[in-house]
């Protein structure tokens, strides 16, 4: 649980920093453009190729840690804990494999963009370093899926919250017929 809490804190801090820096950058850009007719060079490209990918990509493993991904649990909720745990372990394993595939493909793309020295279109702002965030995020996500597998196998409960160690609560209330 400490590992998950540490990863959650790191992801939250990095995402918050990226969001705050992006907002300050955009506000400074607008103020400089309005008052001094001197906008910050490449603001649109920096926002589109640096800040937004950071915020979006770091949110994926953070959502997994906090059990905030959308799931369709209509069938799983009707199963016994053992059967539900089996299907969850299968889903986590498949998700880990897909994440590793995305990481591998993303790493190849990042290397290709690094070799090309890719930039943000018509500007000379470099963008290739951001491409390395894709494999990093998906490796972290694969590790989180593996941790989910281990926790599910140890507890037999497929709905353990990795941050608190307790059964995860869902927003939808069950209705008894």
PDB file of C-alpha atoms in Angstrom:
ATOM      1  CA  UNK A   1       0.000   0.000   0.000  1.00  0.00           C
ATOM      2  CA  UNK A   2       2.908   2.362   0.692  1.00  0.00           C
ATOM      3  CA  UNK A   3       4.199   1.824  -2.850  1.00  0.00           C
ATOM      4  CA  UNK A   4       0.782   2.729  -4.264  1.00  0.00           C
ATOM      5  CA  UNK A   5       0.454   5.771  -2.025  1.00  0.00           C
ATOM      6  CA  UNK A   6       3.911   6.943  -3.086  1.00  0.00           C
ATOM      7  CA  UNK A   7       3.149   6.482  -6.782  1.00  0.00           C
ATOM      8  CA  UNK A   8      -0.194   8.255  -6.319  1.00  0.00           C
ATOM      9  CA  UNK A   9       1.493  11.197  -4.606  1.00  0.00           C
ATOM     10  CA  UNK A  10       4.172  11.464  -7.298  1.00  0.00           C
ATOM     11  CA  UNK A  11       1.592  11.315 -10.118  1.00  0.00           C
ATOM     12  CA  UNK A  12      -0.645  13.855  -8.397  1.00  0.00           C
ATOM     13  CA  UNK A  13       2.216  16.287  -7.739  1.00  0.00           C
ATOM     14  CA  UNK A  14       3.586  16.037 -11.287  1.00  0.00           C
ATOM     15  CA  UNK A  15       0.147  16.486 -12.813  1.00  0.00           C
ATOM     16  CA  UNK A  16      -0.635  19.440 -10.549  1.00  0.00           C
ATOM     17  CA  UNK A  17       2.680  21.087 -11.398  1.00  0.00           C
ATOM     18  CA  UNK A  18       2.084  20.639 -15.133  1.00  0.00           C
ATOM     19  CA  UNK A  19      -1.437  22.058 -14.812  1.00  0.00           C
ATOM     20  CA  UNK A  20      -0.362  25.076 -12.757  1.00  0.00           C
ATOM     21  CA  UNK A  21       2.606  25.853 -15.010  1.00  0.00           C
ATOM     22  CA  UNK A  22       0.360  25.536 -18.079  1.00  0.00           C
ATOM     23  CA  UNK A  23      -2.210  27.924 -16.596  1.00  0.00           C
ATOM     24  CA  UNK A  24       0.459  30.468 -15.618  1.00  0.00           C
ATOM     25  CA  UNK A  25       2.021  30.194 -19.074  1.00  0.00           C
ATOM     26  CA  UNK A  26      -1.291  30.744 -20.861  1.00  0.00           C
ATOM     27  CA  UNK A  27      -2.238  33.691 -18.607  1.00  0.00           C
ATOM     28  CA  UNK A  28       1.200  35.292 -19.079  1.00  0.00           C
ATOM     29  CA  UNK A  29       0.881  34.751 -22.823  1.00  0.00           C
ATOM     30  CA  UNK A  30      -2.541  36.433 -22.908  1.00  0.00           C
ATOM     31  CA  UNK A  31      -1.443  39.364 -20.736  1.00  0.00           C
ATOM     32  CA  UNK A  32       1.734  39.954 -22.722  1.00  0.00           C
ATOM     33  CA  UNK A  33      -0.203  39.755 -25.978  1.00  0.00           C
ATOM     34  CA  UNK A  34      -2.908  42.160 -24.767  1.00  0.00           C
ATOM     35  CA  UNK A  35      -0.816  44.774 -22.947  1.00  0.00           C
ATOM     36  CA  UNK A  36       2.507  44.684 -24.807  1.00  0.00           C
ATOM     37  CA  UNK A  37       1.561  43.092 -28.143  1.00  0.00           C
ATOM     38  CA  UNK A  38       4.349  40.598 -27.456  1.00  0.00           C
ATOM     39  CA  UNK A  39       3.029  37.055 -26.967  1.00  0.00           C
ATOM     40  CA  UNK A  40       5.204  34.226 -25.706  1.00  0.00           C
ATOM     41  CA  UNK A  41       6.696  32.408 -28.692  1.00  0.00           C
ATOM     42  CA  UNK A  42       5.176  28.983 -29.369  1.00  0.00           C
ATOM     43  CA  UNK A  43       2.605  28.975 -26.568  1.00  0.00           C
ATOM     44  CA  UNK A  44       0.068  26.982 -28.580  1.00  0.00           C
ATOM     45  CA  UNK A  45       2.677  24.371 -29.474  1.00  0.00           C
ATOM     46  CA  UNK A  46       4.032  24.137 -25.925  1.00  0.00           C
ATOM     47  CA  UNK A  47       0.526  23.667 -24.532  1.00  0.00           C
ATOM     48  CA  UNK A  48      -0.458  21.120 -27.186  1.00  0.00           C
ATOM     49  CA  UNK A  49       2.792  19.129 -27.293  1.00  0.00           C
ATOM     50  CA  UNK A  50       4.077  19.405 -23.724  1.00  0.00           C
ATOM     51  CA  UNK A  51       1.539  20.330 -21.053  1.00  0.00           C
ATOM     52  CA  UNK A  52      -1.586  18.525 -22.275  1.00  0.00           C
ATOM     53  CA  UNK A  53       0.130  15.185 -22.991  1.00  0.00           C
ATOM     54  CA  UNK A  54       1.698  15.295 -19.525  1.00  0.00           C
ATOM     55  CA  UNK A  55      -1.624  15.976 -17.838  1.00  0.00           C
ATOM     56  CA  UNK A  56      -3.534  13.384 -19.860  1.00  0.00           C
ATOM     57  CA  UNK A  57      -0.938  10.622 -19.697  1.00  0.00           C
ATOM     58  CA  UNK A  58      -0.197  10.987 -15.989  1.00  0.00           C
ATOM     59  CA  UNK A  59      -3.925  10.758 -15.307  1.00  0.00           C
ATOM     60  CA  UNK A  60      -4.159   7.211 -16.690  1.00  0.00           C
ATOM     61  CA  UNK A  61      -2.167   5.432 -13.963  1.00  0.00           C
ATOM     62  CA  UNK A  62      -3.550   7.814 -11.329  1.00  0.00           C
ATOM     63  CA  UNK A  63      -7.084   6.756 -12.277  1.00  0.00           C
ATOM     64  CA  UNK A  64      -6.062   3.097 -12.085  1.00  0.00           C
ATOM     65  CA  UNK A  65      -4.616   3.607  -8.614  1.00  0.00           C
ATOM     66  CA  UNK A  66      -7.765   5.279  -7.388  1.00  0.00           C
ATOM     67  CA  UNK A  67     -10.093   2.759  -9.085  1.00  0.00           C
ATOM     68  CA  UNK A  68     -11.669   5.560 -11.119  1.00  0.00           C
ATOM     69  CA  UNK A  69     -11.676   3.937 -14.545  1.00  0.00           C
ATOM     70  CA  UNK A  70     -15.121   3.231 -15.896  1.00  0.00           C
ATOM     71  CA  UNK A  71     -15.947  -0.433 -15.525  1.00  0.00           C
ATOM     72  CA  UNK A  72     -18.943  -2.459 -16.525  1.00  0.00           C
ATOM     73  CA  UNK A  73     -19.505  -4.630 -13.503  1.00  0.00           C
ATOM     74  CA  UNK A  74     -23.029  -5.861 -14.121  1.00  0.00           C
ATOM     75  CA  UNK A  75     -21.897  -9.462 -14.539  1.00  0.00           C
ATOM     76  CA  UNK A  76     -19.016  -9.396 -12.030  1.00  0.00           C
ATOM     77  CA  UNK A  77     -21.253  -8.087  -9.228  1.00  0.00           C
ATOM     78  CA  UNK A  78     -23.543 -11.093  -9.610  1.00  0.00           C
ATOM     79  CA  UNK A  79     -20.686 -13.633  -9.314  1.00  0.00           C
ATOM     80  CA  UNK A  80     -19.195 -15.150  -6.191  1.00  0.00           C
ATOM     81  CA  UNK A  81     -16.012 -13.474  -4.915  1.00  0.00           C
ATOM     82  CA  UNK A  82     -13.855 -16.357  -6.146  1.00  0.00           C
ATOM     83  CA  UNK A  83     -15.229 -16.316  -9.670  1.00  0.00           C
ATOM     84  CA  UNK A  84     -15.150 -12.512  -9.813  1.00  0.00           C
ATOM     85  CA  UNK A  85     -11.546 -12.543  -8.586  1.00  0.00           C
ATOM     86  CA  UNK A  86     -10.621 -15.048 -11.324  1.00  0.00           C
ATOM     87  CA  UNK A  87     -12.110 -12.818 -14.037  1.00  0.00           C
ATOM     88  CA  UNK A  88     -10.507  -9.711 -12.539  1.00  0.00           C
ATOM     89  CA  UNK A  89      -7.091 -11.391 -12.486  1.00  0.00           C
ATOM     90  CA  UNK A  90      -7.585 -12.359 -16.133  1.00  0.00           C
ATOM     91  CA  UNK A  91      -8.604  -8.775 -17.005  1.00  0.00           C
ATOM     92  CA  UNK A  92      -5.656  -7.319 -15.071  1.00  0.00           C
ATOM     93  CA  UNK A  93      -3.237  -9.708 -16.819  1.00  0.00           C
ATOM     94  CA  UNK A  94      -4.644  -8.845 -20.237  1.00  0.00           C
ATOM     95  CA  UNK A  95      -4.503  -5.128 -19.386  1.00  0.00           C
ATOM     96  CA  UNK A  96      -0.882  -5.467 -18.243  1.00  0.00           C
ATOM     97  CA  UNK A  97       0.032  -7.170 -21.535  1.00  0.00           C
ATOM     98  CA  UNK A  98      -1.708  -4.460 -23.566  1.00  0.00           C
ATOM     99  CA  UNK A  99       0.047  -1.779 -21.503  1.00  0.00           C
ATOM    100  CA  UNK A 100       3.410  -3.420 -22.144  1.00  0.00           C
ATOM    101  CA  UNK A 101       2.566  -3.483 -25.855  1.00  0.00           C
ATOM    102  CA  UNK A 102       1.734   0.235 -25.796  1.00  0.00           C
ATOM    103  CA  UNK A 103       4.962   0.910 -23.893  1.00  0.00           C
ATOM    104  CA  UNK A 104       6.998  -1.040 -26.461  1.00  0.00           C
ATOM    105  CA  UNK A 105       5.354   0.683 -29.434  1.00  0.00           C
ATOM    106  CA  UNK A 106       5.613   4.062 -27.679  1.00  0.00           C
ATOM    107  CA  UNK A 107       9.308   3.527 -26.983  1.00  0.00           C
ATOM    108  CA  UNK A 108       9.971   2.726 -30.636  1.00  0.00           C
ATOM    109  CA  UNK A 109       8.075   5.871 -31.665  1.00  0.00           C
ATOM    110  CA  UNK A 110       9.971   7.947 -29.104  1.00  0.00           C
ATOM    111  CA  UNK A 111      13.306   6.698 -30.436  1.00  0.00           C
ATOM    112  CA  UNK A 112      12.220   7.460 -33.997  1.00  0.00           C
ATOM    113  CA  UNK A 113      11.127  10.982 -33.050  1.00  0.00           C
ATOM    114  CA  UNK A 114      14.378  11.523 -31.156  1.00  0.00           C
ATOM    115  CA  UNK A 115      16.417  10.466 -34.191  1.00  0.00           C
ATOM    116  CA  UNK A 116      14.400  12.831 -36.394  1.00  0.00           C
ATOM    117  CA  UNK A 117      14.653  15.618 -33.822  1.00  0.00           C
ATOM    118  CA  UNK A 118      10.928  16.215 -34.189  1.00  0.00           C
ATOM    119  CA  UNK A 119       9.591  19.680 -33.560  1.00  0.00           C
ATOM    120  CA  UNK A 120       6.161  21.244 -33.184  1.00  0.00           C
ATOM    121  CA  UNK A 121       5.290  21.842 -36.817  1.00  0.00           C
ATOM    122  CA  UNK A 122       6.288  25.237 -38.137  1.00  0.00           C
ATOM    123  CA  UNK A 123       8.138  26.263 -34.970  1.00  0.00           C
ATOM    124  CA  UNK A 124      11.527  25.022 -33.831  1.00  0.00           C
ATOM    125  CA  UNK A 125      10.200  23.941 -30.410  1.00  0.00           C
ATOM    126  CA  UNK A 126      11.348  20.379 -29.802  1.00  0.00           C
ATOM    127  CA  UNK A 127       8.725  17.776 -28.973  1.00  0.00           C
ATOM    128  CA  UNK A 128      10.576  14.474 -29.067  1.00  0.00           C
ATOM    129  CA  UNK A 129      11.283  14.245 -25.281  1.00  0.00           C
ATOM    130  CA  UNK A 130       7.548  14.120 -24.516  1.00  0.00           C
ATOM    131  CA  UNK A 131       7.234  10.955 -26.585  1.00  0.00           C
ATOM    132  CA  UNK A 132       9.252   9.125 -23.910  1.00  0.00           C
ATOM    133  CA  UNK A 133       6.439   9.799 -21.435  1.00  0.00           C
ATOM    134  CA  UNK A 134       4.203   7.293 -23.268  1.00  0.00           C
ATOM    135  CA  UNK A 135       6.358   4.202 -22.581  1.00  0.00           C
ATOM    136  CA  UNK A 136       7.092   5.382 -19.060  1.00  0.00           C
ATOM    137  CA  UNK A 137       3.410   5.815 -18.215  1.00  0.00           C
ATOM    138  CA  UNK A 138       2.407   2.479 -19.708  1.00  0.00           C
ATOM    139  CA  UNK A 139       5.189   0.624 -17.889  1.00  0.00           C
ATOM    140  CA  UNK A 140       3.937   2.169 -14.639  1.00  0.00           C
ATOM    141  CA  UNK A 141       0.395   1.165 -15.592  1.00  0.00           C
ATOM    142  CA  UNK A 142       1.504  -2.416 -16.303  1.00  0.00           C
ATOM    143  CA  UNK A 143       3.198  -2.527 -12.893  1.00  0.00           C
ATOM    144  CA  UNK A 144      -0.019  -1.300 -11.273  1.00  0.00           C
ATOM    145  CA  UNK A 145      -1.988  -4.049 -13.032  1.00  0.00           C
ATOM    146  CA  UNK A 146       0.507  -6.605 -11.766  1.00  0.00           C
ATOM    147  CA  UNK A 147       0.129  -5.207  -8.248  1.00  0.00           C
ATOM    148  CA  UNK A 148      -3.646  -5.531  -8.705  1.00  0.00           C
ATOM    149  CA  UNK A 149      -3.160  -9.195  -9.636  1.00  0.00           C
ATOM    150  CA  UNK A 150      -1.028  -9.867  -6.561  1.00  0.00           C
ATOM    151  CA  UNK A 151      -3.450  -8.081  -4.231  1.00  0.00           C
ATOM    152  CA  UNK A 152      -6.456  -9.879  -5.722  1.00  0.00           C
ATOM    153  CA  UNK A 153      -4.746 -13.268  -5.429  1.00  0.00           C
ATOM    154  CA  UNK A 154      -3.716 -12.588  -1.823  1.00  0.00           C
ATOM    155  CA  UNK A 155      -7.043 -11.248  -0.606  1.00  0.00           C
ATOM    156  CA  UNK A 156      -9.490 -12.992  -2.904  1.00  0.00           C
ATOM    157  CA  UNK A 157     -11.296  -9.645  -3.176  1.00  0.00           C
ATOM    158  CA  UNK A 158     -11.271  -8.181  -6.704  1.00  0.00           C
ATOM    159  CA  UNK A 159     -12.326  -4.728  -5.488  1.00  0.00           C
ATOM    160  CA  UNK A 160      -9.527  -3.782  -3.070  1.00  0.00           C
ATOM    161  CA  UNK A 161      -8.631  -0.095  -3.146  1.00  0.00           C
ATOM    162  CA  UNK A 162      -4.853  -0.005  -3.602  1.00  0.00           C
ATOM    163  CA  UNK A 163      -4.512   3.241  -1.665  1.00  0.00           C
ATOM    164  CA  UNK A 164      -6.463   2.314   1.453  1.00  0.00           C
ATOM    165  CA  UNK A 165      -6.374  -1.483   1.402  1.00  0.00           C
ATOM    166  CA  UNK A 166     -10.135  -1.602   1.953  1.00  0.00           C
ATOM    167  CA  UNK A 167     -12.952  -2.789  -0.291  1.00  0.00           C
ATOM    168  CA  UNK A 168     -13.531  -0.156  -2.988  1.00  0.00           C
ATOM    169  CA  UNK A 169     -16.849   1.642  -2.833  1.00  0.00           C
ATOM    170  CA  UNK A 170     -18.785   2.320  -6.024  1.00  0.00           C
ATOM    171  CA  UNK A 171     -20.836   5.413  -6.750  1.00  0.00           C
ATOM    172  CA  UNK A 172     -23.885   3.474  -7.890  1.00  0.00           C
ATOM    173  CA  UNK A 173     -26.155   2.277  -5.135  1.00  0.00           C
ATOM    174  CA  UNK A 174     -27.587  -1.207  -5.420  1.00  0.00           C
ATOM    175  CA  UNK A 175     -31.336  -1.500  -5.469  1.00  0.00           C
ATOM    176  CA  UNK A 176     -33.044  -4.502  -3.944  1.00  0.00           C
ATOM    177  CA  UNK A 177     -36.011  -5.842  -5.850  1.00  0.00           C
TER     178      UNK A 177
END
